[in-house]
Amino acid sequence: QVQLVESGGGLVQAGGSLRLSCTASGRSFSMYVMGWFRQAPGKERELVASINSGGSTYYADSVKGRFTISRDNAKNTVYFQMNSLKPEDTAVYYCAAGYFYPMVQGKYWGQGTQVTVSS
């Protein structure tokens, strides 16, 4: 069993930055593919980025060049650096752990953290 806890969301102006963190409890964090998903009001949840155990990364086209996913296996933590934020990035962001790269197909999920980007 893995529990995921996200932090770092908030309100930021367009063009600003935020860094999300997701810390996992339980064993074998390094074996999981970790992903960040988001869900905006009235829209389906979508995969934004993922990283596998070897450090390979995947990004949705909408965030390429602006967002960076990374992981620190010693700290059981995955990070999500979000730069040049746009109002359309506003959503609840979820951390997930799974076995499949790049789509994750999350087995474990965090509770979500709100990111709001004002224009």
PDB file of C-alpha atoms in Angstrom:
ATOM      1  CA  GLN A   1       0.000   0.000   0.000  1.00  0.00           C
ATOM      2  CA  VAL A   2       1.265   3.461  -0.930  1.00  0.00           C
ATOM      3  CA  GLN A   3      -0.068   6.767   0.326  1.00  0.00           C
ATOM      4  CA  LEU A   4       0.632   9.936  -1.635  1.00  0.00           C
ATOM      5  CA  VAL A   5       0.470  13.438  -0.208  1.00  0.00           C
ATOM      6  CA  GLU A   6       0.707  16.478  -2.467  1.00  0.00           C
ATOM      7  CA  SER A   7       1.687  19.982  -1.476  1.00  0.00           C
ATOM      8  CA  GLY A   8       2.620  23.259  -3.110  1.00  0.00           C
ATOM      9  CA  GLY A   9      -0.541  24.367  -4.870  1.00  0.00           C
ATOM     10  CA  GLY A  10      -1.917  27.872  -4.632  1.00  0.00           C
ATOM     11  CA  LEU A  11      -2.849  31.056  -6.427  1.00  0.00           C
ATOM     12  CA  VAL A  12      -0.387  32.659  -8.835  1.00  0.00           C
ATOM     13  CA  GLN A  13      -0.523  35.272 -11.562  1.00  0.00           C
ATOM     14  CA  ALA A  14      -0.091  34.354 -15.191  1.00  0.00           C
ATOM     15  CA  GLY A  15       3.579  34.008 -16.023  1.00  0.00           C
ATOM     16  CA  GLY A  16       4.445  32.936 -12.504  1.00  0.00           C
ATOM     17  CA  SER A  17       5.776  29.657 -11.131  1.00  0.00           C
ATOM     18  CA  LEU A  18       4.804  26.998  -8.626  1.00  0.00           C
ATOM     19  CA  ARG A  19       6.458  23.794  -7.495  1.00  0.00           C
ATOM     20  CA  LEU A  20       4.349  20.856  -6.469  1.00  0.00           C
ATOM     21  CA  SER A  21       5.659  18.030  -4.328  1.00  0.00           C
ATOM     22  CA  CYS A  22       4.285  14.556  -3.775  1.00  0.00           C
ATOM     23  CA  THR A  23       5.700  12.418  -0.995  1.00  0.00           C
ATOM     24  CA  ALA A  24       4.995   8.707  -0.809  1.00  0.00           C
ATOM     25  CA  SER A  25       4.804   6.455   2.202  1.00  0.00           C
ATOM     26  CA  GLY A  26       5.367   2.762   1.922  1.00  0.00           C
ATOM     27  CA  ARG A  27       8.014   0.711   0.253  1.00  0.00           C
ATOM     28  CA  SER A  28       9.511   0.514  -3.189  1.00  0.00           C
ATOM     29  CA  PHE A  29       8.824   4.076  -4.282  1.00  0.00           C
ATOM     30  CA  SER A  30      11.641   3.871  -6.814  1.00  0.00           C
ATOM     31  CA  MET A  31       9.949   1.062  -8.736  1.00  0.00           C
ATOM     32  CA  TYR A  32       6.838   3.088  -9.545  1.00  0.00           C
ATOM     33  CA  VAL A  33       6.113   5.229 -12.532  1.00  0.00           C
ATOM     34  CA  MET A  34       5.031   8.565 -11.084  1.00  0.00           C
ATOM     35  CA  GLY A  35       2.727  10.973 -12.813  1.00  0.00           C
ATOM     36  CA  TRP A  36       1.011  14.298 -12.422  1.00  0.00           C
ATOM     37  CA  PHE A  37      -2.557  14.568 -13.650  1.00  0.00           C
ATOM     38  CA  ARG A  38      -4.903  17.533 -13.628  1.00  0.00           C
ATOM     39  CA  GLN A  39      -8.626  18.071 -13.803  1.00  0.00           C
ATOM     40  CA  ALA A  40     -10.171  21.409 -14.635  1.00  0.00           C
ATOM     41  CA  PRO A  41     -13.843  22.179 -13.911  1.00  0.00           C
ATOM     42  CA  GLY A  42     -16.089  20.479 -16.433  1.00  0.00           C
ATOM     43  CA  LYS A  43     -13.216  18.588 -18.039  1.00  0.00           C
ATOM     44  CA  GLU A  44     -11.855  15.082 -17.827  1.00  0.00           C
ATOM     45  CA  ARG A  45      -8.741  14.325 -15.865  1.00  0.00           C
ATOM     46  CA  GLU A  46      -5.664  14.341 -18.075  1.00  0.00           C
ATOM     47  CA  LEU A  47      -2.076  13.170 -17.729  1.00  0.00           C
ATOM     48  CA  VAL A  48       0.284  16.120 -17.736  1.00  0.00           C
ATOM     49  CA  ALA A  49       3.657  14.463 -17.106  1.00  0.00           C
ATOM     50  CA  SER A  50       5.221  11.219 -15.934  1.00  0.00           C
ATOM     51  CA  ILE A  51       8.612   9.843 -14.970  1.00  0.00           C
ATOM     52  CA  ASN A  52       9.740   6.257 -14.785  1.00  0.00           C
ATOM     53  CA  SER A  53      12.203   4.557 -12.485  1.00  0.00           C
ATOM     54  CA  GLY A  54      15.056   5.237 -14.880  1.00  0.00           C
ATOM     55  CA  GLY A  55      14.299   8.950 -15.038  1.00  0.00           C
ATOM     56  CA  SER A  56      12.757   9.045 -18.503  1.00  0.00           C
ATOM     57  CA  THR A  57      10.083  11.711 -18.730  1.00  0.00           C
ATOM     58  CA  TYR A  58       6.893  12.316 -20.688  1.00  0.00           C
ATOM     59  CA  TYR A  59       5.020  15.594 -21.102  1.00  0.00           C
ATOM     60  CA  ALA A  60       1.712  16.529 -22.626  1.00  0.00           C
ATOM     61  CA  ASP A  61       2.132  18.920 -25.553  1.00  0.00           C
ATOM     62  CA  SER A  62       0.338  21.667 -23.627  1.00  0.00           C
ATOM     63  CA  VAL A  63       3.098  21.864 -20.988  1.00  0.00           C
ATOM     64  CA  LYS A  64       6.275  20.964 -22.886  1.00  0.00           C
ATOM     65  CA  GLY A  65       9.005  23.496 -22.279  1.00  0.00           C
ATOM     66  CA  ARG A  66       7.188  25.019 -19.293  1.00  0.00           C
ATOM     67  CA  PHE A  67       6.837  22.201 -16.745  1.00  0.00           C
ATOM     68  CA  THR A  68       9.468  19.789 -15.400  1.00  0.00           C
ATOM     69  CA  ILE A  69       8.894  16.554 -13.526  1.00  0.00           C
ATOM     70  CA  SER A  70      11.655  15.062 -11.382  1.00  0.00           C
ATOM     71  CA  ARG A  71      12.015  12.558  -8.578  1.00  0.00           C
ATOM     72  CA  ASP A  72      14.224  11.988  -5.556  1.00  0.00           C
ATOM     73  CA  ASN A  73      14.005   8.320  -4.661  1.00  0.00           C
ATOM     74  CA  ALA A  74      15.961   8.827  -1.443  1.00  0.00           C
ATOM     75  CA  LYS A  75      13.193  11.152  -0.251  1.00  0.00           C
ATOM     76  CA  ASN A  76      10.299   9.181  -1.777  1.00  0.00           C
ATOM     77  CA  THR A  77       9.265  12.400  -3.486  1.00  0.00           C
ATOM     78  CA  VAL A  78       8.315  13.504  -6.972  1.00  0.00           C
ATOM     79  CA  TYR A  79       8.400  17.184  -7.902  1.00  0.00           C
ATOM     80  CA  PHE A  80       6.613  19.223 -10.519  1.00  0.00           C
ATOM     81  CA  GLN A  81       8.121  22.578 -11.402  1.00  0.00           C
ATOM     82  CA  MET A  82       5.617  24.706 -13.276  1.00  0.00           C
ATOM     83  CA  ASN A  83       6.874  27.852 -14.985  1.00  0.00           C
ATOM     84  CA  SER A  84       5.237  30.393 -17.288  1.00  0.00           C
ATOM     85  CA  LEU A  85       1.857  29.443 -15.910  1.00  0.00           C
ATOM     86  CA  LYS A  86      -1.253  30.283 -17.909  1.00  0.00           C
ATOM     87  CA  PRO A  87      -4.886  30.663 -16.799  1.00  0.00           C
ATOM     88  CA  GLU A  88      -5.682  27.451 -18.685  1.00  0.00           C
ATOM     89  CA  ASP A  89      -3.361  25.593 -16.303  1.00  0.00           C
ATOM     90  CA  THR A  90      -5.905  26.171 -13.534  1.00  0.00           C
ATOM     91  CA  ALA A  91      -6.987  22.775 -12.208  1.00  0.00           C
ATOM     92  CA  VAL A  92      -6.736  20.345  -9.346  1.00  0.00           C
ATOM     93  CA  TYR A  93      -3.431  18.540  -9.732  1.00  0.00           C
ATOM     94  CA  TYR A  94      -3.115  14.918  -8.648  1.00  0.00           C
ATOM     95  CA  CYS A  95      -0.063  12.795  -8.068  1.00  0.00           C
ATOM     96  CA  ALA A  96      -0.312   9.132  -9.043  1.00  0.00           C
ATOM     97  CA  ALA A  97       1.833   6.027  -8.824  1.00  0.00           C
ATOM     98  CA  GLY A  98       1.530   3.159 -11.238  1.00  0.00           C
ATOM     99  CA  TYR A  99       3.349   0.519 -13.215  1.00  0.00           C
ATOM    100  CA  PHE A 100       3.026   1.706 -16.803  1.00  0.00           C
ATOM    101  CA  TYR A 101       5.072   4.319 -18.639  1.00  0.00           C
ATOM    102  CA  PRO A 102       4.223   6.847 -19.864  1.00  0.00           C
ATOM    103  CA  MET A 103       0.476   6.744 -19.108  1.00  0.00           C
ATOM    104  CA  VAL A 104       0.896   5.568 -15.485  1.00  0.00           C
ATOM    105  CA  GLN A 105      -2.620   4.081 -15.145  1.00  0.00           C
ATOM    106  CA  GLY A 106      -2.462   5.139 -11.533  1.00  0.00           C
ATOM    107  CA  LYS A 107      -2.841   2.487  -8.888  1.00  0.00           C
ATOM    108  CA  TYR A 108      -2.399   4.951  -6.053  1.00  0.00           C
ATOM    109  CA  TRP A 109      -3.572   8.576  -5.979  1.00  0.00           C
ATOM    110  CA  GLY A 110      -3.028  11.614  -3.854  1.00  0.00           C
ATOM    111  CA  GLN A 111      -5.840  13.829  -2.631  1.00  0.00           C
ATOM    112  CA  GLY A 112      -5.126  16.621  -5.086  1.00  0.00           C
ATOM    113  CA  THR A 113      -3.921  20.184  -4.742  1.00  0.00           C
ATOM    114  CA  GLN A 114      -5.554  23.237  -6.294  1.00  0.00           C
ATOM    115  CA  VAL A 115      -3.589  25.397  -8.708  1.00  0.00           C
ATOM    116  CA  THR A 116      -5.237  28.658  -9.742  1.00  0.00           C
ATOM    117  CA  VAL A 117      -3.644  30.977 -12.295  1.00  0.00           C
ATOM    118  CA  SER A 118      -5.115  34.449 -12.557  1.00  0.00           C
ATOM    119  CA  SER A 119      -4.918  36.550 -15.704  1.00  0.00           C
TER     120      SER A 119
END
